[in-house]
Short mmCIF file of C-alpha atoms in Angstrom, two decimals:
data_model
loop_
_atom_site.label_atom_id
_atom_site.label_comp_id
_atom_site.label_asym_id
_atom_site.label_seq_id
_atom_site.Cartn_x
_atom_site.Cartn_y
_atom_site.Cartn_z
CA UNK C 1182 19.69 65.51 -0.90
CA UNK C 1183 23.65 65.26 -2.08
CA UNK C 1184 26.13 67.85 -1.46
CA UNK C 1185 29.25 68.28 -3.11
CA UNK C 1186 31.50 70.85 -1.81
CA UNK C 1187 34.34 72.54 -3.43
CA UNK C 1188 36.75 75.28 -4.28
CA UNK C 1189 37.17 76.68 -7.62
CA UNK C 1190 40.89 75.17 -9.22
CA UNK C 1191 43.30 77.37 -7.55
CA UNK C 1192 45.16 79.56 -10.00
CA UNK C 1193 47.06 83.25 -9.25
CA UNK C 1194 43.52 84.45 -8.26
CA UNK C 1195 42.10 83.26 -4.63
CA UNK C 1196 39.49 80.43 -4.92
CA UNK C 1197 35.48 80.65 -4.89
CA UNK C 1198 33.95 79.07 -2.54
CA UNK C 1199 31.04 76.39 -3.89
CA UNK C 1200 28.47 74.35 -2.25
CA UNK C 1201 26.10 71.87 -5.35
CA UNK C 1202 23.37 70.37 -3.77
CA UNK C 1203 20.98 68.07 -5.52
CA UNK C 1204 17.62 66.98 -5.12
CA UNK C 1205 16.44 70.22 -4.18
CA UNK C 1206 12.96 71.22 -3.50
CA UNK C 1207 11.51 74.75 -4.94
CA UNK C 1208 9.97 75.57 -1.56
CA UNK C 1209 13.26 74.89 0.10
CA UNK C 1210 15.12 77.08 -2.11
CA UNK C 1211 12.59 80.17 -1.65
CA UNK C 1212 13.20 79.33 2.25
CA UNK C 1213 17.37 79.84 1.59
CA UNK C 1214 16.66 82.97 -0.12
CA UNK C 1215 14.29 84.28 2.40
CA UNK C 1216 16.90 83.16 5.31
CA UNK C 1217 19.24 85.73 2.93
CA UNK C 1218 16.83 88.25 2.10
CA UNK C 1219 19.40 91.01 2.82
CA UNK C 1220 22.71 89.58 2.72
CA UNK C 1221 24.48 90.27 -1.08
CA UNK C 1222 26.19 87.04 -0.60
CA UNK C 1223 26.68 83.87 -1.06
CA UNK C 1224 24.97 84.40 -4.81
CA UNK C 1225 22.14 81.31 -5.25
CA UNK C 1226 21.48 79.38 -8.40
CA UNK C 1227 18.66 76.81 -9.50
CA UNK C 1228 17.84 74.70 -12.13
CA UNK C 1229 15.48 71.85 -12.09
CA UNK C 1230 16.60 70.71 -8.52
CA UNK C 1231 20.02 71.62 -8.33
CA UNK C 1232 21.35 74.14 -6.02
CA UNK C 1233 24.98 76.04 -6.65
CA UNK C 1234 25.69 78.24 -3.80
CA UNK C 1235 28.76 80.42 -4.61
CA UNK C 1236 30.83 83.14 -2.34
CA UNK C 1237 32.63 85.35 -4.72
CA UNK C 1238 36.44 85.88 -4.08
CA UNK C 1239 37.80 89.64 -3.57
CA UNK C 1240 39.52 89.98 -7.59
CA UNK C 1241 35.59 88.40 -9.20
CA UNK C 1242 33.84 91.28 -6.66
CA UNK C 1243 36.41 94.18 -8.05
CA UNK C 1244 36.00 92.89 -11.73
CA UNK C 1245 32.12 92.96 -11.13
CA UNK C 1246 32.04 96.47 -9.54
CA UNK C 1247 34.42 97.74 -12.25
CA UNK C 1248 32.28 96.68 -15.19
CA UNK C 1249 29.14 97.64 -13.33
CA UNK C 1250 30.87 101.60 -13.11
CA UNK C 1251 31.49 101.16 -17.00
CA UNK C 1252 28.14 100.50 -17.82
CA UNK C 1253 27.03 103.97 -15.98
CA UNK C 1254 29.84 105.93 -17.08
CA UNK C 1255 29.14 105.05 -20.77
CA UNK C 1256 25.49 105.13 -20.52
CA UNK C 1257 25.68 108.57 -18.84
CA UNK C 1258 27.73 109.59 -22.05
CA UNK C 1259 25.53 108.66 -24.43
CA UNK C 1260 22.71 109.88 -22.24
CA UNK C 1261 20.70 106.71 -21.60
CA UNK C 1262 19.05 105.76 -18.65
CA UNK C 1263 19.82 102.91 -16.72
CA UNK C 1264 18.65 100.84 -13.91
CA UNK C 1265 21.28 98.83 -11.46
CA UNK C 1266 19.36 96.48 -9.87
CA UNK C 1267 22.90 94.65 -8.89
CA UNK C 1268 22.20 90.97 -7.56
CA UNK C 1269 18.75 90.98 -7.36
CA UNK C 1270 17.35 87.29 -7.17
CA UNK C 1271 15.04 86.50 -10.43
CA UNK C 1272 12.92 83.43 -10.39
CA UNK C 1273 10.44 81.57 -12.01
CA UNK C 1274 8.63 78.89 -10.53
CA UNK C 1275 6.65 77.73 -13.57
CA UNK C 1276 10.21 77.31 -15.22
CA UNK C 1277 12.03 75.52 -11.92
CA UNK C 1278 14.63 77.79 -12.51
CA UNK C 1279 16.11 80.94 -10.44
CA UNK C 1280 19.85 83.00 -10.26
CA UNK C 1281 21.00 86.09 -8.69
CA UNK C 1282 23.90 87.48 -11.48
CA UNK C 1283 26.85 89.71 -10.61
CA UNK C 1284 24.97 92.52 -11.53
CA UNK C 1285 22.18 93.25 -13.90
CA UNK C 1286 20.50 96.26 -15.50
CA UNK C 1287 17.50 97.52 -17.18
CA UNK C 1288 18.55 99.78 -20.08
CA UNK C 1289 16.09 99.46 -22.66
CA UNK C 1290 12.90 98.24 -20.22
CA UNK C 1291 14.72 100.98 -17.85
CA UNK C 1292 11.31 102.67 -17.66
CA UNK C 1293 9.08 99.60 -17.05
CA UNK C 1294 10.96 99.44 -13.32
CA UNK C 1295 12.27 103.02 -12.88
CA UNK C 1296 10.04 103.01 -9.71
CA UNK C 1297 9.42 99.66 -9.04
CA UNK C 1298 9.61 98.11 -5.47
CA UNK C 1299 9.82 94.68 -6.61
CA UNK C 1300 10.29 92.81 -9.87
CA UNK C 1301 8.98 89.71 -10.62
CA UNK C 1302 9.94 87.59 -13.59
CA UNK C 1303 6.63 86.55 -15.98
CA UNK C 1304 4.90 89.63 -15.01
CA UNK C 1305 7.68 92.04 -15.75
CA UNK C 1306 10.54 91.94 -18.14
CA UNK C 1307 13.95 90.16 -17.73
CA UNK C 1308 16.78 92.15 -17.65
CA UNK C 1309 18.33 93.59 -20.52
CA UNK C 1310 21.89 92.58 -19.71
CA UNK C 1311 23.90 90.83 -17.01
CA UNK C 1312 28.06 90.90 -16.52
CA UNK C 1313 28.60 87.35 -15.10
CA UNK C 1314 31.98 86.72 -13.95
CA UNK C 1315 33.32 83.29 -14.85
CA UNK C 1316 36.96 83.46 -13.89
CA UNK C 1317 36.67 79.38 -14.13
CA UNK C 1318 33.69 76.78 -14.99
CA UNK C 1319 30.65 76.45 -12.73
CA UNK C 1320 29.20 73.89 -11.51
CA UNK C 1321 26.00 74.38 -13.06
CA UNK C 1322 25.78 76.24 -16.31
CA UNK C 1323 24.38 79.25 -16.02
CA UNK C 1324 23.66 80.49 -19.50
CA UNK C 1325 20.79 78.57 -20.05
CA UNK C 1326 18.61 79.74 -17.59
CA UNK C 1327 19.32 83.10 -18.79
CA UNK C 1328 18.04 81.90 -22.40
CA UNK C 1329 15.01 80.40 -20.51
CA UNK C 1330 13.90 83.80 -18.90
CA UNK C 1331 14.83 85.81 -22.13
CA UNK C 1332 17.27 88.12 -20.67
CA UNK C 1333 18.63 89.77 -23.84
CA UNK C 1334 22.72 90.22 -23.41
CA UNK C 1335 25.28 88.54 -21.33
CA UNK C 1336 28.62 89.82 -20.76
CA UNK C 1337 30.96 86.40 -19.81
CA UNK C 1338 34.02 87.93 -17.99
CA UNK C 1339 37.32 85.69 -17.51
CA UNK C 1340 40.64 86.63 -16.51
CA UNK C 1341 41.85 88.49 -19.82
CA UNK C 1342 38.39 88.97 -21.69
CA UNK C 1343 34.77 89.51 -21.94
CA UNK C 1344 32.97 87.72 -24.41
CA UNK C 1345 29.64 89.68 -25.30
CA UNK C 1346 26.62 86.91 -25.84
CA UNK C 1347 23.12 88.17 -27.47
CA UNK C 1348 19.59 86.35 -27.62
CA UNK C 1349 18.36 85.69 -31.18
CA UNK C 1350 15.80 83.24 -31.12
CA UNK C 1351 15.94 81.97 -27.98
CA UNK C 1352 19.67 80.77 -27.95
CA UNK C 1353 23.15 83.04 -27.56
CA UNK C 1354 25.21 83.79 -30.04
CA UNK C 1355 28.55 85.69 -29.48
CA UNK C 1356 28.70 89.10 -31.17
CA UNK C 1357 31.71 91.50 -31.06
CA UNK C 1358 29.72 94.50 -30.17
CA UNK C 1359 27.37 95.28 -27.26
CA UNK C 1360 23.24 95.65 -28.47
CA UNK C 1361 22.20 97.05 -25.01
CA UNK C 1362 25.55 100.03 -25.55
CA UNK C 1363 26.31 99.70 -29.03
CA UNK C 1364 29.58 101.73 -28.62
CA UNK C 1365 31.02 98.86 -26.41
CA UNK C 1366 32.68 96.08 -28.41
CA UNK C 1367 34.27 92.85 -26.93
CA UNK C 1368 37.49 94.43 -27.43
CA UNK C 1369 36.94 97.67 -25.74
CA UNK C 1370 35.23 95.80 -22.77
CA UNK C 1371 38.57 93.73 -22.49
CA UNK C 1372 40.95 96.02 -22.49
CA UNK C 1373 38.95 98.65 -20.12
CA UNK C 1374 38.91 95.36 -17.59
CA UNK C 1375 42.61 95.48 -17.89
CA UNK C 1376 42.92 98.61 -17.46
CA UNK C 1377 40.69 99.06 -15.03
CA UNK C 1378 42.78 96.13 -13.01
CA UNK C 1379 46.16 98.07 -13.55
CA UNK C 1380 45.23 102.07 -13.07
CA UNK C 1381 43.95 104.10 -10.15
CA UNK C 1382 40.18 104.61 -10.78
CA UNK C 1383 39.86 108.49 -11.88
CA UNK C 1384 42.68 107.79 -15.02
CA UNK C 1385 40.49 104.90 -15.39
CA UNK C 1386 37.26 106.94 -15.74
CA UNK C 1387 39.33 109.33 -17.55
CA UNK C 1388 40.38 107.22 -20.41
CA UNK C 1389 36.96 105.25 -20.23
CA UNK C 1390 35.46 108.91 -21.03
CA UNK C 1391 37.31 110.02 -23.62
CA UNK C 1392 37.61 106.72 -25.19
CA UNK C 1393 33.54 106.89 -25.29
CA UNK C 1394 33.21 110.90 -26.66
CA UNK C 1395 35.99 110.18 -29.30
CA UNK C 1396 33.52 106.91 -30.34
CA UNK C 1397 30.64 109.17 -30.42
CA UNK C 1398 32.55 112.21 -32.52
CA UNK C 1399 33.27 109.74 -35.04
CA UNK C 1400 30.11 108.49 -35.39
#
């Protein structure tokens, strides 16, 4: 097994933390993640034998958390129904492939796990979106797998934008407006981040309001 350890290049934001190991088996993967069954990090990625283990920095945590509260405040305005199921792990043996995103959510499936205990992928449906926050390239691409498990929409977060990706037959393409919250555009999810970084949170959830009701009255 080879281990390469790292920190993300250092720029204005603190590094992440990164272990790659390869030569990986499956069962002793499943035996990390059961040794971290209730910890929320580090956050564990597979794919065919390699094995990124990442601790998020404080600024990728407050970006995830942030975008996490938009998706509830604007689903709660356009009265939709949501499920946060935050880092959950999602795996798939007969794939070799596993991840645990920033945070993920049911929104259109919402009512498949509603009262679920446990979700398993194969058996029940992917997510229907994920924020990932990429502040600078990891070690092992990530997109894919969520291609391979069919989770619909990925929001890619950097430092100054989000970049909204969609599943068409069975590869990403980018799209400037949201297909899980079809209010949300690329734009709007950028400059909410920004704002979200700069202002205390309840003018932030002000302006995030009002921003969505003035969408809706126009519609």
């Amino acid at each position: 097994m080879a281990t390469t350890t790292s920190e993300r290049p250092r720029t204005l934001r603190p590094p992440e933390q990164m272990v790659v190991l390869t030569g990986v088996s499956w069962e002793t993967y499943e035996a990390l993640l059961a040794d971290h069954l209730d910890r929320s990090v580090p956050h564990f990625t597979y794919d065919h034998g390699v094995l990124e283990i990442m601790a998020p920095s404080l600024p990728h945590e407050k970006d995830n958390r942030l975008l996490a509260l938009l998706v509830e405040v604007v689903a709660e305005e356009l009265a939709v129904d949501v499920v946060d199921i935050g880092s959950l792990t999602f795996k798939r043996r007969d794939l070799e492939r596993g991840f645990e995103p920033d945070t993920g959510f049911y929104i259109e499936h919402e009512a498949l796990v509603r009262e679920a205990r446990e979700i398993h992928l194969g058996v029940d449906p992917p997510p229907d979106l994920l924020i990932e926050i990429e502040f600078t390239r990891s070690a092992l691409p990530k997109v894919p797998i969520f291609a391979a498990v069919g989770v619909h929409e990925v929001w890619r977060v950097g430092t100054k934008q989000v970049r909204i990706l969609v599943l068409d037959d069975g590869a990403y393409s980018e799209s400037e407006r949201s297909a899980a919250l079809p209010p949300l555009t690329a734009e709007a999810l950028s400059r909410f981040l920004q704002r979200g970084r700069a202002l205390p949170r309840t003018a932030w959830l002000r302006e995030l309001r009002a921003w969505v009701r003035e969408q809706l009255a126009d519609a």
